[in-house]
């Protein structure tokens, strides 16, 4: 089974739950285990929130999701200035919640913690692509299960 969809969204906070609900509906219809669907939706929400905050002012951002066999891959691309040089690589040590900058970078940390594979493609001056994937588990009553 292969399912994919792509969205081009405005740089508005309301676009984040729209993308999340579309993903969750797709996962439920396909028969994906709810815990896996939840992890994917959290990662997607964090990536979309980053795009809303950092995407270029004149344009929005795009989300592409694909279920191919037993794997889901999601890409979120914006046209902002790119990742700050100190954010291109995630820290090797766990983030602490102390200090005034505890909010910055936590979304990227969550994405990396929840997904099986995460890739950041920085395009300085042209935006960032955050791509992540996760192996899917299926509900017992799934009709569309990967063969």
mmCIF file of C-alpha atoms in Angstrom:
data_model
loop_
_atom_site.group_PDB
_atom_site.id
_atom_site.type_symbol
_atom_site.label_atom_id
_atom_site.label_comp_id
_atom_site.label_asym_id
_atom_site.label_seq_id
_atom_site.Cartn_x
_atom_site.Cartn_y
_atom_site.Cartn_z
ATOM 1 C CA UNK A 1 0.000 0.000 0.000
ATOM 2 C CA UNK A 2 1.154 3.502 -0.782
ATOM 3 C CA UNK A 3 -0.622 6.710 0.218
ATOM 4 C CA UNK A 4 0.759 10.227 -0.140
ATOM 5 C CA UNK A 5 -0.502 13.770 0.136
ATOM 6 C CA UNK A 6 0.968 17.232 -0.073
ATOM 7 C CA UNK A 7 -0.211 20.541 1.354
ATOM 8 C CA UNK A 8 0.865 24.110 0.693
ATOM 9 C CA UNK A 9 -0.050 26.082 3.795
ATOM 10 C CA UNK A 10 -0.074 29.717 4.772
ATOM 11 C CA UNK A 11 2.196 30.896 7.529
ATOM 12 C CA UNK A 12 -0.653 30.944 10.072
ATOM 13 C CA UNK A 13 -1.002 29.176 13.403
ATOM 14 C CA UNK A 14 -4.304 27.621 12.249
ATOM 15 C CA UNK A 15 -2.416 25.633 9.612
ATOM 16 C CA UNK A 16 -0.703 23.472 12.259
ATOM 17 C CA UNK A 17 -3.841 21.679 13.546
ATOM 18 C CA UNK A 18 -5.083 21.355 9.961
ATOM 19 C CA UNK A 19 -1.967 19.408 8.943
ATOM 20 C CA UNK A 20 -2.088 17.345 12.154
ATOM 21 C CA UNK A 21 -5.764 16.422 11.700
ATOM 22 C CA UNK A 22 -5.224 15.399 8.078
ATOM 23 C CA UNK A 23 -2.311 13.182 9.148
ATOM 24 C CA UNK A 24 -4.268 11.610 12.024
ATOM 25 C CA UNK A 25 -7.273 10.962 9.775
ATOM 26 C CA UNK A 26 -5.066 9.308 7.190
ATOM 27 C CA UNK A 27 -3.347 7.166 9.830
ATOM 28 C CA UNK A 28 -6.660 6.086 11.362
ATOM 29 C CA UNK A 29 -8.150 5.218 7.978
ATOM 30 C CA UNK A 30 -5.041 3.242 7.011
ATOM 31 C CA UNK A 31 -5.164 1.334 10.310
ATOM 32 C CA UNK A 32 -1.961 2.617 11.913
ATOM 33 C CA UNK A 33 -1.513 1.950 15.631
ATOM 34 C CA UNK A 34 -2.724 5.016 17.591
ATOM 35 C CA UNK A 35 0.546 5.358 19.564
ATOM 36 C CA UNK A 36 2.564 5.560 16.331
ATOM 37 C CA UNK A 37 0.035 8.018 14.887
ATOM 38 C CA UNK A 38 0.352 10.192 17.990
ATOM 39 C CA UNK A 39 4.166 10.265 17.755
ATOM 40 C CA UNK A 40 3.958 11.244 14.086
ATOM 41 C CA UNK A 41 1.398 13.959 14.838
ATOM 42 C CA UNK A 42 3.569 15.483 17.588
ATOM 43 C CA UNK A 43 6.603 15.546 15.285
ATOM 44 C CA UNK A 44 4.539 17.047 12.460
ATOM 45 C CA UNK A 45 3.066 19.694 14.781
ATOM 46 C CA UNK A 46 6.535 20.714 15.969
ATOM 47 C CA UNK A 47 7.906 20.909 12.418
ATOM 48 C CA UNK A 48 4.892 22.928 11.243
ATOM 49 C CA UNK A 49 5.107 25.280 14.232
ATOM 50 C CA UNK A 50 8.757 25.929 13.378
ATOM 51 C CA UNK A 51 7.823 26.637 9.755
ATOM 52 C CA UNK A 52 5.075 29.039 10.832
ATOM 53 C CA UNK A 53 7.513 30.866 13.082
ATOM 54 C CA UNK A 54 10.456 30.953 10.675
ATOM 55 C CA UNK A 55 9.053 30.730 7.112
ATOM 56 C CA UNK A 56 9.630 33.687 4.845
ATOM 57 C CA UNK A 57 7.065 36.438 5.294
ATOM 58 C CA UNK A 58 5.789 36.397 1.709
ATOM 59 C CA UNK A 59 5.232 32.660 1.464
ATOM 60 C CA UNK A 60 4.037 29.765 3.547
ATOM 61 C CA UNK A 61 5.354 26.251 3.809
ATOM 62 C CA UNK A 62 4.651 22.786 2.483
ATOM 63 C CA UNK A 63 4.007 19.404 4.059
ATOM 64 C CA UNK A 64 4.335 16.123 2.199
ATOM 65 C CA UNK A 65 3.500 12.806 3.842
ATOM 66 C CA UNK A 66 3.816 9.327 2.429
ATOM 67 C CA UNK A 67 2.961 5.879 3.706
ATOM 68 C CA UNK A 68 4.916 3.343 1.703
ATOM 69 C CA UNK A 69 4.684 -0.201 2.983
ATOM 70 C CA UNK A 70 5.445 -0.172 6.685
ATOM 71 C CA UNK A 71 7.036 3.285 6.833
ATOM 72 C CA UNK A 72 5.700 6.836 6.992
ATOM 73 C CA UNK A 73 7.890 9.695 5.756
ATOM 74 C CA UNK A 74 7.033 13.349 6.289
ATOM 75 C CA UNK A 75 8.769 16.435 4.936
ATOM 76 C CA UNK A 76 8.102 20.008 6.027
ATOM 77 C CA UNK A 77 9.743 22.697 3.904
ATOM 78 C CA UNK A 78 9.751 26.452 4.387
ATOM 79 C CA UNK A 79 11.321 29.351 2.532
ATOM 80 C CA UNK A 80 12.724 31.190 5.528
ATOM 81 C CA UNK A 81 16.326 32.218 6.173
ATOM 82 C CA UNK A 82 17.439 28.688 7.071
ATOM 83 C CA UNK A 83 18.526 27.263 10.393
ATOM 84 C CA UNK A 84 20.776 29.376 12.598
ATOM 85 C CA UNK A 85 24.321 28.005 12.452
ATOM 86 C CA UNK A 86 24.092 26.766 16.060
ATOM 87 C CA UNK A 87 20.887 24.805 15.269
ATOM 88 C CA UNK A 88 21.998 22.871 12.186
ATOM 89 C CA UNK A 89 23.035 19.915 14.348
ATOM 90 C CA UNK A 90 20.988 18.869 17.334
ATOM 91 C CA UNK A 91 22.827 18.775 20.652
ATOM 92 C CA UNK A 92 24.211 15.377 21.655
ATOM 93 C CA UNK A 93 23.255 15.951 25.261
ATOM 94 C CA UNK A 94 19.634 16.201 26.460
ATOM 95 C CA UNK A 95 18.192 19.682 26.544
ATOM 96 C CA UNK A 96 17.566 21.189 29.935
ATOM 97 C CA UNK A 97 14.477 23.197 30.667
ATOM 98 C CA UNK A 98 16.402 25.683 32.795
ATOM 99 C CA UNK A 99 17.402 29.041 31.467
ATOM 100 C CA UNK A 100 15.619 31.617 29.408
ATOM 101 C CA UNK A 101 16.138 29.818 26.086
ATOM 102 C CA UNK A 102 14.618 26.486 27.130
ATOM 103 C CA UNK A 103 11.841 26.843 24.540
ATOM 104 C CA UNK A 104 14.221 27.215 21.599
ATOM 105 C CA UNK A 105 15.178 23.943 19.958
ATOM 106 C CA UNK A 106 12.864 21.770 22.026
ATOM 107 C CA UNK A 107 10.681 21.010 18.999
ATOM 108 C CA UNK A 108 13.670 19.706 17.051
ATOM 109 C CA UNK A 109 14.659 17.609 20.052
ATOM 110 C CA UNK A 110 11.124 16.118 20.245
ATOM 111 C CA UNK A 111 11.141 15.283 16.545
ATOM 112 C CA UNK A 112 14.464 13.497 16.886
ATOM 113 C CA UNK A 113 13.337 11.659 20.037
ATOM 114 C CA UNK A 114 10.054 10.394 18.530
ATOM 115 C CA UNK A 115 11.132 9.462 15.011
ATOM 116 C CA UNK A 116 13.314 6.632 13.694
ATOM 117 C CA UNK A 117 15.223 8.848 11.277
ATOM 118 C CA UNK A 118 15.434 12.656 11.042
ATOM 119 C CA UNK A 119 17.181 14.765 8.447
ATOM 120 C CA UNK A 120 17.587 18.553 8.325
ATOM 121 C CA UNK A 121 18.448 20.093 4.983
ATOM 122 C CA UNK A 122 19.465 23.688 5.510
ATOM 123 C CA UNK A 123 19.216 25.954 2.478
ATOM 124 C CA UNK A 124 20.648 29.268 3.779
ATOM 125 C CA UNK A 125 18.548 32.120 2.465
ATOM 126 C CA UNK A 126 16.072 29.692 0.903
ATOM 127 C CA UNK A 127 14.623 27.835 3.873
ATOM 128 C CA UNK A 128 14.838 24.518 5.608
ATOM 129 C CA UNK A 129 13.497 21.032 4.940
ATOM 130 C CA UNK A 130 12.869 18.802 7.940
ATOM 131 C CA UNK A 131 12.302 15.183 6.880
ATOM 132 C CA UNK A 132 11.504 12.360 9.274
ATOM 133 C CA UNK A 133 10.194 8.845 9.149
ATOM 134 C CA UNK A 134 8.919 6.124 11.400
ATOM 135 C CA UNK A 135 8.229 2.421 11.007
ATOM 136 C CA UNK A 136 4.503 1.804 11.308
ATOM 137 C CA UNK A 137 2.664 -0.692 13.460
ATOM 138 C CA UNK A 138 -0.825 -1.711 12.484
ATOM 139 C CA UNK A 139 -4.038 -2.272 14.398
ATOM 140 C CA UNK A 140 -5.299 -5.856 14.388
ATOM 141 C CA UNK A 141 -8.474 -4.887 12.494
ATOM 142 C CA UNK A 142 -6.589 -3.113 9.696
ATOM 143 C CA UNK A 143 -7.965 -3.572 6.214
ATOM 144 C CA UNK A 144 -5.229 -1.672 4.339
ATOM 145 C CA UNK A 145 -2.227 -3.234 6.108
ATOM 146 C CA UNK A 146 1.023 -3.287 4.166
ATOM 147 C CA UNK A 147 1.695 -6.657 2.609
#
